mmCIF file with all atom_site columns, C-alpha atoms and ligand atoms in Angstrom:
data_model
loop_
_atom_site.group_PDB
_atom_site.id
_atom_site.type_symbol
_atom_site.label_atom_id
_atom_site.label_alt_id
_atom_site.label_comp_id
_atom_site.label_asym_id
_atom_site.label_entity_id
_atom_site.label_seq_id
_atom_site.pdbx_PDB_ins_code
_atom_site.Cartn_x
_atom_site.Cartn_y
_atom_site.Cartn_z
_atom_site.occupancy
_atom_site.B_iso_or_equiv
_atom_site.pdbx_formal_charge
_atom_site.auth_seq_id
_atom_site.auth_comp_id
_atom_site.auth_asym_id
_atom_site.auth_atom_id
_atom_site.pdbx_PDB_model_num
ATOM   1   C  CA  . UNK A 1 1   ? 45.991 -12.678 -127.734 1.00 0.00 ? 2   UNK A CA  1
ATOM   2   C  CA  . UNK A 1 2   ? 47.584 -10.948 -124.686 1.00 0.00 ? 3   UNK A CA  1
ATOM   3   C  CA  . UNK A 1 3   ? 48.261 -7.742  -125.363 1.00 0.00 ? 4   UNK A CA  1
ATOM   4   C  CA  . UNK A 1 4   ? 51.888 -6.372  -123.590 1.00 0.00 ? 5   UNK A CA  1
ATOM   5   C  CA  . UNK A 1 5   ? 51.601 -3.718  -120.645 1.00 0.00 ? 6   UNK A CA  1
ATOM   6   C  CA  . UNK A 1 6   ? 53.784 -1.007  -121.970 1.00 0.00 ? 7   UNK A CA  1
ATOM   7   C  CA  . UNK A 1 7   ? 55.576 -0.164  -118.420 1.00 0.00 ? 8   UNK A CA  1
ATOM   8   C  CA  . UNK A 1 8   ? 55.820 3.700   -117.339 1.00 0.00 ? 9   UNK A CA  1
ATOM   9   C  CA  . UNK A 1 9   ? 59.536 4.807   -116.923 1.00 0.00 ? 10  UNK A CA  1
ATOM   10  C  CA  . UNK A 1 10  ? 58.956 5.692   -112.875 1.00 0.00 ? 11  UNK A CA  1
ATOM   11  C  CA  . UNK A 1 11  ? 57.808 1.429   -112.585 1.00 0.00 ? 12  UNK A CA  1
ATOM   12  C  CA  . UNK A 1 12  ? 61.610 1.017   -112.560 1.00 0.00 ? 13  UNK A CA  1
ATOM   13  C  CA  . UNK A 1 13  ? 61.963 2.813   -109.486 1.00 0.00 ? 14  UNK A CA  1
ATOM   14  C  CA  . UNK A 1 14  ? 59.314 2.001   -107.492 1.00 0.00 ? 15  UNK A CA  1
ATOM   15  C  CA  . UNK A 1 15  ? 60.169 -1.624  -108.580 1.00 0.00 ? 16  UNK A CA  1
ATOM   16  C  CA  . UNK A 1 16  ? 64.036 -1.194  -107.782 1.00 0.00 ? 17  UNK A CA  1
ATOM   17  C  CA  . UNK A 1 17  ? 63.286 0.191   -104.451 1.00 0.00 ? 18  UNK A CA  1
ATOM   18  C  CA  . UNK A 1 18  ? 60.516 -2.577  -103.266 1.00 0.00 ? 19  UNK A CA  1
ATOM   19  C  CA  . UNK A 1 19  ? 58.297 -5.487  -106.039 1.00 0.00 ? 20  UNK A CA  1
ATOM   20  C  CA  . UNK A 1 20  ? 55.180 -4.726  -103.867 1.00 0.00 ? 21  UNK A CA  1
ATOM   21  C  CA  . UNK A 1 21  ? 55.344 -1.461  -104.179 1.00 0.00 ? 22  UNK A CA  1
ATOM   22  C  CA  . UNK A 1 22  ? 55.530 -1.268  -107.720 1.00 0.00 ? 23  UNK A CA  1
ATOM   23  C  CA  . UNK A 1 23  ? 52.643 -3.607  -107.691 1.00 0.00 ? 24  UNK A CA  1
ATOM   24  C  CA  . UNK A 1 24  ? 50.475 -1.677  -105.288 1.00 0.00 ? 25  UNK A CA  1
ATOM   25  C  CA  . UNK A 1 25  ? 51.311 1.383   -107.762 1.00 0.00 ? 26  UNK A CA  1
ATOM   26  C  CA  . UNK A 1 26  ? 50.970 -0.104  -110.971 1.00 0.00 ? 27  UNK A CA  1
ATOM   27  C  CA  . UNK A 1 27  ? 48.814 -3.183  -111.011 1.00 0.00 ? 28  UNK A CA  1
ATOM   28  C  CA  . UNK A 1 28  ? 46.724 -1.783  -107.860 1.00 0.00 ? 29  UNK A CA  1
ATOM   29  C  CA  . UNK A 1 29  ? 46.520 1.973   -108.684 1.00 0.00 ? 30  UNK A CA  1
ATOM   30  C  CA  . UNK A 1 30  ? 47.415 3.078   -105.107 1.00 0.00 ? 31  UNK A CA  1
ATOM   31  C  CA  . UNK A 1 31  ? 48.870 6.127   -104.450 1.00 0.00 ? 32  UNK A CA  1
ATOM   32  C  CA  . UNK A 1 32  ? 49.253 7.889   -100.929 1.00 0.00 ? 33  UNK A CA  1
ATOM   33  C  CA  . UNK A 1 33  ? 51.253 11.112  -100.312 1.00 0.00 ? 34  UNK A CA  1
ATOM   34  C  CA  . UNK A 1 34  ? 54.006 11.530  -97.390  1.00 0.00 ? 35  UNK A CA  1
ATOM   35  C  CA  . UNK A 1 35  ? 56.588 13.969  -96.712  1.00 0.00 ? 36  UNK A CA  1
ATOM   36  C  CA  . UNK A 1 36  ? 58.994 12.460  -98.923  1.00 0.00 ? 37  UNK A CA  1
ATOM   37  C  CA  . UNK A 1 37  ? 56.543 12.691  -102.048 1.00 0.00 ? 38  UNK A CA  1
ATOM   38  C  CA  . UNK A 1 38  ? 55.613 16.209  -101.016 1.00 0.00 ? 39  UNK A CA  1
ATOM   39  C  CA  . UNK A 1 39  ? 58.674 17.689  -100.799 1.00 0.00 ? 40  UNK A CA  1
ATOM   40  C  CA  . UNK A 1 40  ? 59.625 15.891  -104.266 1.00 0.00 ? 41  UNK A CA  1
ATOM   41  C  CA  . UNK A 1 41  ? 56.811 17.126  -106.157 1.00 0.00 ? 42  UNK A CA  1
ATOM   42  C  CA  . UNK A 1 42  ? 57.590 20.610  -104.764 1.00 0.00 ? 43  UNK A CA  1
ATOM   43  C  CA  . UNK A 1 43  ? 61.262 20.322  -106.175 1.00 0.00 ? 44  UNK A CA  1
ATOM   44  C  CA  . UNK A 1 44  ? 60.005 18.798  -109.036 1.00 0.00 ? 45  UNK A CA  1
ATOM   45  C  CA  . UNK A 1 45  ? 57.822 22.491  -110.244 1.00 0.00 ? 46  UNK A CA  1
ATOM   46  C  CA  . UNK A 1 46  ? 60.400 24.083  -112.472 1.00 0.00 ? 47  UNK A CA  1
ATOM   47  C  CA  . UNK A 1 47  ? 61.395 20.889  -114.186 1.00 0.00 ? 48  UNK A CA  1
ATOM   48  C  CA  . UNK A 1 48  ? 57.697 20.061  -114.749 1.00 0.00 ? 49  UNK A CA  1
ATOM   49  C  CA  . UNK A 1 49  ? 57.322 23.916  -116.204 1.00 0.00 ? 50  UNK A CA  1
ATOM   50  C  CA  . UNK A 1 50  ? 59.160 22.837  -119.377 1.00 0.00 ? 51  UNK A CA  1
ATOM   51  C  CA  . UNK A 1 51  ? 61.045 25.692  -120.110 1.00 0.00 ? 52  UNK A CA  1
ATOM   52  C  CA  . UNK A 1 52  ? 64.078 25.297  -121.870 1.00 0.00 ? 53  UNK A CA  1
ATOM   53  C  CA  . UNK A 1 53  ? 67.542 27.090  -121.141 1.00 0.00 ? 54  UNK A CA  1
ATOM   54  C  CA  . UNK A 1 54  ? 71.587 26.476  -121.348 1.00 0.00 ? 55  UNK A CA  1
ATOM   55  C  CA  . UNK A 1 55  ? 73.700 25.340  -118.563 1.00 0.00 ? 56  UNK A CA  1
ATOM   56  C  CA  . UNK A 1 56  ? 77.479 24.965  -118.706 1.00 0.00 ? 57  UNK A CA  1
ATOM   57  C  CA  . UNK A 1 57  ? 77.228 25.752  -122.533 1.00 0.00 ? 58  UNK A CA  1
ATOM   58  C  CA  . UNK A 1 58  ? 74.459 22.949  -123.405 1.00 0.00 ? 59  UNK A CA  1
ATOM   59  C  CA  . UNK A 1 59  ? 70.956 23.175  -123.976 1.00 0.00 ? 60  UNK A CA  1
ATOM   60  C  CA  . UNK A 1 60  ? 68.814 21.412  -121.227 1.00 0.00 ? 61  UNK A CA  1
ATOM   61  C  CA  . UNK A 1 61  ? 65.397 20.722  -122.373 1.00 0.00 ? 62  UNK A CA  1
ATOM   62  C  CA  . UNK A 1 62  ? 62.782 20.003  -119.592 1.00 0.00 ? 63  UNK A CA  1
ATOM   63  C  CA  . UNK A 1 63  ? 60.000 17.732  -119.423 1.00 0.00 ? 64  UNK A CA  1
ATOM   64  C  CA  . UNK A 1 64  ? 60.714 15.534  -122.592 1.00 0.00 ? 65  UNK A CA  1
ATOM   65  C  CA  . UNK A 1 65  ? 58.377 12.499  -123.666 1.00 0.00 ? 66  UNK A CA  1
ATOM   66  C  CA  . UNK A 1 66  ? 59.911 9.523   -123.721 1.00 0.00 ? 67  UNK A CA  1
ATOM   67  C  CA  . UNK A 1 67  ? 59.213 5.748   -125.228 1.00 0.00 ? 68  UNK A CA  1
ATOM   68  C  CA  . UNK A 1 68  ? 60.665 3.042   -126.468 1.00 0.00 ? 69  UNK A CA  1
ATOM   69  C  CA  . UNK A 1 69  ? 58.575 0.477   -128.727 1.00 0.00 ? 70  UNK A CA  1
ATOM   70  C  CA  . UNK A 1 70  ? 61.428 -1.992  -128.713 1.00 0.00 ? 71  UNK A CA  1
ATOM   71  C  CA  . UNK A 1 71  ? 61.535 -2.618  -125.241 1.00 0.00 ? 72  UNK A CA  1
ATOM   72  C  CA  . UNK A 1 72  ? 57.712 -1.212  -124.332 1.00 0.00 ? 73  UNK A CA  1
ATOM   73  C  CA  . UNK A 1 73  ? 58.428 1.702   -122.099 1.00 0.00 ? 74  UNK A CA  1
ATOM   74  C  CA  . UNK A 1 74  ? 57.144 5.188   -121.792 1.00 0.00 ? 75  UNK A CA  1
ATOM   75  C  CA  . UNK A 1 75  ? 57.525 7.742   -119.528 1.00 0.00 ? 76  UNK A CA  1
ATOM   76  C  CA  . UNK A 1 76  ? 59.473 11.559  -119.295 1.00 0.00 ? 77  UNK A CA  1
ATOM   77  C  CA  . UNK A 1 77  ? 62.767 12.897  -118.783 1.00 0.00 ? 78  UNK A CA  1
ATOM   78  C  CA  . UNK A 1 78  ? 62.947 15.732  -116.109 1.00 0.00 ? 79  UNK A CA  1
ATOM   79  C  CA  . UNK A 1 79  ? 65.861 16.760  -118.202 1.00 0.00 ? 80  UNK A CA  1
ATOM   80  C  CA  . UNK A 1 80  ? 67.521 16.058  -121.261 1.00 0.00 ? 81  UNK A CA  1
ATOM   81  C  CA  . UNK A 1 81  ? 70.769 17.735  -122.215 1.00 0.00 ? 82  UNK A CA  1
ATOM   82  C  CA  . UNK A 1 82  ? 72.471 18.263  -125.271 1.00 0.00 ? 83  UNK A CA  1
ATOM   83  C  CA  . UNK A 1 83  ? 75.435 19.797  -126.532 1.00 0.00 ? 84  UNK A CA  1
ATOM   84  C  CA  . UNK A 1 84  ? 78.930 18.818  -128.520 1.00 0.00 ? 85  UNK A CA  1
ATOM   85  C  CA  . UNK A 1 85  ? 79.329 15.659  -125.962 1.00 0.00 ? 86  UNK A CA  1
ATOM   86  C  CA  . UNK A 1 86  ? 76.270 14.540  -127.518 1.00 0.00 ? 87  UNK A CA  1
ATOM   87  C  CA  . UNK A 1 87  ? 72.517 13.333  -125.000 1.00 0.00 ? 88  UNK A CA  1
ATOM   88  C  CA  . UNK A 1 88  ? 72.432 12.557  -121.300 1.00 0.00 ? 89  UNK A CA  1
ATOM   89  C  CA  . UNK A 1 89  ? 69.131 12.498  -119.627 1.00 0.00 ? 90  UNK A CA  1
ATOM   90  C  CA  . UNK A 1 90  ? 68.922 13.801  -116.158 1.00 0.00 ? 91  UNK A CA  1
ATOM   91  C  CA  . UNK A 1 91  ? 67.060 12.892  -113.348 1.00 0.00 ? 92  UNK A CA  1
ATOM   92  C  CA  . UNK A 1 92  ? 66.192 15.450  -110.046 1.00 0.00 ? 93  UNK A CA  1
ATOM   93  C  CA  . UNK A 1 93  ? 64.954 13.515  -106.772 1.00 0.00 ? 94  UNK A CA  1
ATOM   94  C  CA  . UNK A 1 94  ? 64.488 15.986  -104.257 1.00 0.00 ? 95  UNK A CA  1
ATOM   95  C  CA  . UNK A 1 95  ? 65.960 13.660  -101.205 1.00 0.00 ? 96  UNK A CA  1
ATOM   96  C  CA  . UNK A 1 96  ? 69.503 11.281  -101.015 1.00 0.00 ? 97  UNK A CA  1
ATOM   97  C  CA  . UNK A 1 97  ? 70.071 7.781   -102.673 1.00 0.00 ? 98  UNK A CA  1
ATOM   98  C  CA  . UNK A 1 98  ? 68.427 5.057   -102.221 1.00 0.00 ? 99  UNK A CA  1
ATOM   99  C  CA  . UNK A 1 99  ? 70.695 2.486   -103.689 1.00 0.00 ? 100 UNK A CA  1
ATOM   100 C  CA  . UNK A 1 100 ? 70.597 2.180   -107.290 1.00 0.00 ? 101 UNK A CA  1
ATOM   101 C  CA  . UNK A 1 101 ? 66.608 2.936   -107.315 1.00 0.00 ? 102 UNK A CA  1
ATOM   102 C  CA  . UNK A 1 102 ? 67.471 6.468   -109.894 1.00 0.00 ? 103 UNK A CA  1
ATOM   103 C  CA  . UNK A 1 103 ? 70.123 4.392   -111.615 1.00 0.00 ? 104 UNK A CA  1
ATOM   104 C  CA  . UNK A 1 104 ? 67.580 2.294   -113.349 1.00 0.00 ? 105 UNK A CA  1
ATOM   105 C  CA  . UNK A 1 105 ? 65.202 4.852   -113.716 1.00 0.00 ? 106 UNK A CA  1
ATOM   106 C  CA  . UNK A 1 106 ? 67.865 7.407   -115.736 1.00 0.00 ? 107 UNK A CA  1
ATOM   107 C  CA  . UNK A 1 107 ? 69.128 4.295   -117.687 1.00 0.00 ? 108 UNK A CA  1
ATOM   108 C  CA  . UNK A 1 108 ? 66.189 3.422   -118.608 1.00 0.00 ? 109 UNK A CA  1
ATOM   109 C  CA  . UNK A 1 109 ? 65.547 6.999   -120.008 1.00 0.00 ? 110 UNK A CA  1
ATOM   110 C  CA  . UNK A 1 110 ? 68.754 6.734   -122.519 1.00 0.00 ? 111 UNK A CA  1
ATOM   111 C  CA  . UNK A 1 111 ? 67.317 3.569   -123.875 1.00 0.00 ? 112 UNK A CA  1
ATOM   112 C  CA  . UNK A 1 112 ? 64.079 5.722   -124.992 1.00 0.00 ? 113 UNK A CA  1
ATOM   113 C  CA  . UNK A 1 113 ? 66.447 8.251   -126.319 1.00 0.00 ? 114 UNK A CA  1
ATOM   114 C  CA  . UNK A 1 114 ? 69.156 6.112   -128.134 1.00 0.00 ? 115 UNK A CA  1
ATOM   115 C  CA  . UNK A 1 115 ? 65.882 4.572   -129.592 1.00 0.00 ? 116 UNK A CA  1
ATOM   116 C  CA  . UNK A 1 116 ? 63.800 7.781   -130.390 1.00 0.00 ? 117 UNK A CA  1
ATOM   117 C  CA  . UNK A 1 117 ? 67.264 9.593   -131.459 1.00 0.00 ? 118 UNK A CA  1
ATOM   118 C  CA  . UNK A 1 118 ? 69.709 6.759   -132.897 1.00 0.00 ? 119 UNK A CA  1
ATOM   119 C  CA  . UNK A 1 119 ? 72.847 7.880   -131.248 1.00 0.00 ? 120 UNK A CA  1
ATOM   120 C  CA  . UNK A 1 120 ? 74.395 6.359   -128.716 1.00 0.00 ? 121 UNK A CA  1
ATOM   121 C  CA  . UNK A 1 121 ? 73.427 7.880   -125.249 1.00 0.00 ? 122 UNK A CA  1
ATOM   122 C  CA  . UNK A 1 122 ? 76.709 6.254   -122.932 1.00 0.00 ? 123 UNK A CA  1
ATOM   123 C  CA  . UNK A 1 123 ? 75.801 8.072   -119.428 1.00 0.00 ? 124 UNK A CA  1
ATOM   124 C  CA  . UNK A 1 124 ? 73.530 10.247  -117.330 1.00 0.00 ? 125 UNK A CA  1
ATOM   125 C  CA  . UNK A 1 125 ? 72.467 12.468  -114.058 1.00 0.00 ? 126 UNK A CA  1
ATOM   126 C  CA  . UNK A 1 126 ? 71.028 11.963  -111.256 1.00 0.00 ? 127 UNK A CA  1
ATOM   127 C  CA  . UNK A 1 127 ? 71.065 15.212  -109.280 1.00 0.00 ? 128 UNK A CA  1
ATOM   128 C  CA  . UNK A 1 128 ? 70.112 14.656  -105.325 1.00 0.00 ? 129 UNK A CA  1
ATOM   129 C  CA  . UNK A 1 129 ? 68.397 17.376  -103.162 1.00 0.00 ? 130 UNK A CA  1
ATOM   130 C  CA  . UNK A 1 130 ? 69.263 16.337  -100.126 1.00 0.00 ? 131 UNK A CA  1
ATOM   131 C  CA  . UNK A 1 131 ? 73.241 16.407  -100.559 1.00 0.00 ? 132 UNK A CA  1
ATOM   132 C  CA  . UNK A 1 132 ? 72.884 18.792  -103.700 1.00 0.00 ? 133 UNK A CA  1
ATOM   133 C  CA  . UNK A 1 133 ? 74.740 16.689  -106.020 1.00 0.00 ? 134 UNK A CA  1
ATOM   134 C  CA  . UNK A 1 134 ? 74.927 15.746  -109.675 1.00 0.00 ? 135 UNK A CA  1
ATOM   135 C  CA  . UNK A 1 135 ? 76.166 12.017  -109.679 1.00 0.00 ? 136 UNK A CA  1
ATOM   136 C  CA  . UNK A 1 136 ? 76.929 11.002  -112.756 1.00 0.00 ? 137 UNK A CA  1
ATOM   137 C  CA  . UNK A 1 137 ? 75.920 7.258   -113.894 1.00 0.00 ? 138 UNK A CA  1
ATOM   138 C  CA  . UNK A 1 138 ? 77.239 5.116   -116.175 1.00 0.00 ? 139 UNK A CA  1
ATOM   139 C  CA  . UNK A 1 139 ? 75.207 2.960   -119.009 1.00 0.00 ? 140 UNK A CA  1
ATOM   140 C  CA  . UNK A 1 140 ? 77.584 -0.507  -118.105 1.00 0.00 ? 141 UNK A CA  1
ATOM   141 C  CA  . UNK A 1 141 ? 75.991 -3.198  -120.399 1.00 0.00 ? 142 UNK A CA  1
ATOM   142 C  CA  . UNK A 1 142 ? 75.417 -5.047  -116.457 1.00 0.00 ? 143 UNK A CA  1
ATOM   143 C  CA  . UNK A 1 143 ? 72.986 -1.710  -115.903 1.00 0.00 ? 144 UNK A CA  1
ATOM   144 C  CA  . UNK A 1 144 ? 71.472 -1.980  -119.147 1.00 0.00 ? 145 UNK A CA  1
ATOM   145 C  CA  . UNK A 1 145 ? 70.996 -5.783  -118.161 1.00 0.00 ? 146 UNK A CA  1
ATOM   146 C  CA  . UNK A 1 146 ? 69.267 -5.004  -115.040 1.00 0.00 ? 147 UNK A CA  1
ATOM   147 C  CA  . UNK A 1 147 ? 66.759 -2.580  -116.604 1.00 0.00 ? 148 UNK A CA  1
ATOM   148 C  CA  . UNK A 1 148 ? 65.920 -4.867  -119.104 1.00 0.00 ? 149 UNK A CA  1
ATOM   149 C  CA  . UNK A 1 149 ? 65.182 -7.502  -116.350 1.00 0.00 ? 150 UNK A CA  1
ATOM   150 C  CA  . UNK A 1 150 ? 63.499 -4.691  -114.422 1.00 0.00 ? 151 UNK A CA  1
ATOM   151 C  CA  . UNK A 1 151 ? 61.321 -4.660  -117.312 1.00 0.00 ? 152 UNK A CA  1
ATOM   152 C  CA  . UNK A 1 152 ? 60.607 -8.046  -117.815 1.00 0.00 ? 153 UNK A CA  1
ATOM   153 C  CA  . UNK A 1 153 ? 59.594 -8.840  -114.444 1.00 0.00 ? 154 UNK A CA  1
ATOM   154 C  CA  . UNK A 1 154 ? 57.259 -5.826  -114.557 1.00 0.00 ? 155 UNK A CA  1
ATOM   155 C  CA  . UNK A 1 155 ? 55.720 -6.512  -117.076 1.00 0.00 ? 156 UNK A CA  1
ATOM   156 C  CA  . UNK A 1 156 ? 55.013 -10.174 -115.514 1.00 0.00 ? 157 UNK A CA  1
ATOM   157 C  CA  . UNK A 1 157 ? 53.299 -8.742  -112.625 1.00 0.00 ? 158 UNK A CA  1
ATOM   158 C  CA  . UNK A 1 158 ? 51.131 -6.850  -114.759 1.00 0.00 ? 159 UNK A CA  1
ATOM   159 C  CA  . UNK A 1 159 ? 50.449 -9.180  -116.166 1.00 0.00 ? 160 UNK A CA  1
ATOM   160 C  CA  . UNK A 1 160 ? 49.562 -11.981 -113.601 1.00 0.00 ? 161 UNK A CA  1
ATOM   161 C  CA  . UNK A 1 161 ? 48.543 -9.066  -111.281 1.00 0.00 ? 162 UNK A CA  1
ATOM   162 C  CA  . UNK A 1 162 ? 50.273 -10.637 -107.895 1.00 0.00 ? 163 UNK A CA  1
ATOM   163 C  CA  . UNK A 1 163 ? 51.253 -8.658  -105.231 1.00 0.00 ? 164 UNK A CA  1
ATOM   164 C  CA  . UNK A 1 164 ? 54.732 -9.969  -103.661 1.00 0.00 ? 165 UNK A CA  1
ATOM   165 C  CA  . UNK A 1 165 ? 55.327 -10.324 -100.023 1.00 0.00 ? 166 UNK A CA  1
ATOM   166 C  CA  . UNK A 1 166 ? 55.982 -7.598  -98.163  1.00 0.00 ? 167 UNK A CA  1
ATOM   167 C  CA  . UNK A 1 167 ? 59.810 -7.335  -96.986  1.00 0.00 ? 168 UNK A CA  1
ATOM   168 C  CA  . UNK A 1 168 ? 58.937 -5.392  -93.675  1.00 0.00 ? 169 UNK A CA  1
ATOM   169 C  CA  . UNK A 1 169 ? 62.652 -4.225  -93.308  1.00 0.00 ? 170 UNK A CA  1
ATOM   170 C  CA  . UNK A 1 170 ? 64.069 -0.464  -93.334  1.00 0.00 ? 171 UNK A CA  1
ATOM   171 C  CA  . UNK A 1 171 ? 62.268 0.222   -96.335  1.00 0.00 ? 172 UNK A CA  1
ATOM   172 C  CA  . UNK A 1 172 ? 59.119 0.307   -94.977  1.00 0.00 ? 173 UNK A CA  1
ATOM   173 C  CA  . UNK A 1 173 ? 60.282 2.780   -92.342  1.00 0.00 ? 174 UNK A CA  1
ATOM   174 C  CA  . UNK A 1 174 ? 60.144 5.983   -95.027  1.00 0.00 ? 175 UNK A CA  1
ATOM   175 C  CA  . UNK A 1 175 ? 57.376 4.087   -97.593  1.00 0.00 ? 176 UNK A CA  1
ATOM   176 C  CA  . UNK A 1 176 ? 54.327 6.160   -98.790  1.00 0.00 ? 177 UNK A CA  1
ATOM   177 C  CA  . UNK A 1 177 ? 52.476 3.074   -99.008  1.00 0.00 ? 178 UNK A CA  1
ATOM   178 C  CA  . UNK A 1 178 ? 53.078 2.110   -95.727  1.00 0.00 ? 179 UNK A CA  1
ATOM   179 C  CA  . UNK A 1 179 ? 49.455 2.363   -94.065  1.00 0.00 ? 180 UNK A CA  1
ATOM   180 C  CA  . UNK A 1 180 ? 47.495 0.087   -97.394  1.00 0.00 ? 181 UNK A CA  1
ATOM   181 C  CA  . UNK A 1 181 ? 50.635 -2.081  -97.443  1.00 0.00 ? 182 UNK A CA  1
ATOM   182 C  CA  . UNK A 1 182 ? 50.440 -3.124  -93.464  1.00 0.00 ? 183 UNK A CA  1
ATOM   183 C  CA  . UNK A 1 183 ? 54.262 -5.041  -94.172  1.00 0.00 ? 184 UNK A CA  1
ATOM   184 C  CA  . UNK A 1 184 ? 53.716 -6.155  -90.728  1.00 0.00 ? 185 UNK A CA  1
ATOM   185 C  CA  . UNK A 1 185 ? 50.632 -8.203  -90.593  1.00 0.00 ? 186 UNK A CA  1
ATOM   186 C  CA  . UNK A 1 186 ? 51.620 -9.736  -94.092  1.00 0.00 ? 187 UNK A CA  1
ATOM   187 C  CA  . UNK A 1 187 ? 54.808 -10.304 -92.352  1.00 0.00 ? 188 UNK A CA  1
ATOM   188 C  CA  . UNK A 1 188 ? 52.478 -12.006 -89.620  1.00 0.00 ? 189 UNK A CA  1
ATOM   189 C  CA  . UNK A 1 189 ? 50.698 -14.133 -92.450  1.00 0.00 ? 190 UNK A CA  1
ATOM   190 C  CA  . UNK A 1 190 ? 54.289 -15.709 -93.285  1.00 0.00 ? 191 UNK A CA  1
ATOM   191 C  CA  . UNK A 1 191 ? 54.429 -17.035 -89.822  1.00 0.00 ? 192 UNK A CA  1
ATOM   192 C  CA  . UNK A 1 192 ? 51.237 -18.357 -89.688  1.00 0.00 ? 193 UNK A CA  1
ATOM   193 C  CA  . UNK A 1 193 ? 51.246 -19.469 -93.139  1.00 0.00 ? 194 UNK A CA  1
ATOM   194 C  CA  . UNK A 1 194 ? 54.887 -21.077 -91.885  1.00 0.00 ? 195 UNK A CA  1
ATOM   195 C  CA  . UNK A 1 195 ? 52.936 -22.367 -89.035  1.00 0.00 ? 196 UNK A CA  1
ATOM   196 C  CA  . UNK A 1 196 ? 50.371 -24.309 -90.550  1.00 0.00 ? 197 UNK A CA  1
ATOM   197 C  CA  . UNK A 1 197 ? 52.883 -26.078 -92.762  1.00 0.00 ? 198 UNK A CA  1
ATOM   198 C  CA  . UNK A 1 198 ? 55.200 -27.122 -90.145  1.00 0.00 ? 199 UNK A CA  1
ATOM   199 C  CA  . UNK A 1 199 ? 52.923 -28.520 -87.425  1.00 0.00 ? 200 UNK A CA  1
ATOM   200 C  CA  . UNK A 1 200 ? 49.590 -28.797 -89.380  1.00 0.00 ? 201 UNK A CA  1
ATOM   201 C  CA  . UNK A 1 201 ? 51.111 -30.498 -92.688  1.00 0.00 ? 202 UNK A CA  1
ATOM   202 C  CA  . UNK A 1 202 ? 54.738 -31.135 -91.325  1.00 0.00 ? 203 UNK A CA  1
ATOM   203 C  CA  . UNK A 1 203 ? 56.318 -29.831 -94.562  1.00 0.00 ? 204 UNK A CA  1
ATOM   204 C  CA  . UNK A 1 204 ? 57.745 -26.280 -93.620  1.00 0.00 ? 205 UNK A CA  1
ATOM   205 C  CA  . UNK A 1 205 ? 60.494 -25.092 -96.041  1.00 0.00 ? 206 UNK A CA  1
HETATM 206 S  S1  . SF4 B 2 .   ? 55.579 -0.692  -96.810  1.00 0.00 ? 17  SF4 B S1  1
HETATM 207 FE FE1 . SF4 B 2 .   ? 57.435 -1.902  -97.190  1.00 0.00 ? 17  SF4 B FE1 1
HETATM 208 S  S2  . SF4 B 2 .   ? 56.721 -3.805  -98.169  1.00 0.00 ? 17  SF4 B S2  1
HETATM 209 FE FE2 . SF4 B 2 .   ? 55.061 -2.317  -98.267  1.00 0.00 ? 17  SF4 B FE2 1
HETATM 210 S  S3  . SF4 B 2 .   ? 55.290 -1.386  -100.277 1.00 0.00 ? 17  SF4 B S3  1
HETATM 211 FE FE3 . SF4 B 2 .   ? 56.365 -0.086  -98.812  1.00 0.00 ? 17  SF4 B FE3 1
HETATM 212 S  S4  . SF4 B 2 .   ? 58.498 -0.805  -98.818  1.00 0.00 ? 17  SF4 B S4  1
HETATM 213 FE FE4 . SF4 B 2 .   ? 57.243 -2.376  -99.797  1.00 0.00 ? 17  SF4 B FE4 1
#
């Protein structure tokens, strides 16, 4: 019987932002510091204390366990407010946007929470250092989609434990992994891989 990787919450991200870098994460267990990681587990101190308080007249709870057995997630909120407009989960990244990497991530959060809580949980935060801005993000049933296929194709790389080729674009510029991930000799590889098919086997794609 194979038993179903339940995916951490943060997968999404690292997933959303490159596939091999969730892999090298999740199914590899590499992790590798840079300034971008630094400075967001800096910002990231007072949500981790978990110390409750109220902002704007709701209560914002820190540091809240998350999971979801329906969909097989699990993971924390770095915030979770409440008040008479009812549960958003927030998000804090300590640098700018990168796409809709936090989207997933913070949507993925209310489906824990309209799971764990049973009310509907329609929209959430992500609040970016680097601007300092709150941008708020809508659950659309297309976002809810994508998670779910987020999910799914996690789960399949845990699963089968392959590593996707490496993009070697911008990403790669600002990527922790950078130095185990060399995207530039697997980008190499493709070529000679390309190579061998074309004039070796004549049957490049
Ligand atoms: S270096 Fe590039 S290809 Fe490698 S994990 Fe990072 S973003 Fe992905």
């Amino acid at each position: 019987m194979t038993v179903e990787p339940v995916i951490p919450i943060s997968a999404l991200e690292h997933f959303a932002y490159c596939p091999r870098q969730c892999a090298l994460i999740h199914c590899d267990g590499i992790w590798a510091d840079n300034e971008h990681t630094v400075k967001g587990a800096r910002a990231h101190r007072r949500v981790d204390s978990g110390g409750h308080r109220r902002e704007r007249g709701r209560k914002v709870l820190r540091a809240i366990p998350l999971w979801s057995e329906q969909h097989g997630l699990s993971g924390r909120a770095d915030a979770v407010e409440t008040g008479d407009k009812g549960v958003c989960p927030v998000e804090y990244k300590s640098g700018v946007r990168h796409g809709r990497t936090a989207d997933l991530q913070v949507c993925a959060q209310a489906l824990c929470l309209e799971e764990m809580l049973d009310v509907p949980v329609p929209y959430g935060f992500v609040w970016y250092g680097g601007p300092r801005r709150r941008v708020r993000v809508e659950f659309t049933p297309v976002l809810r989609n994508d998670v779910l296929e987020a999910i799914r194709l996690i789960r399949g790389q845990l699963l089968s434990g392959t590593l996707p080729p490496a993009p070697d674009d911008s990403r790669c510029t600002q990527c922790q992994l950078r130095a185990h991930c060399l995207p530039g000799l697997t980008g190499a590889r493709r070529k000679v891989d390309r190579y061998v098919a074309d004039v070796v086997f004549g049957c490049a794609s």
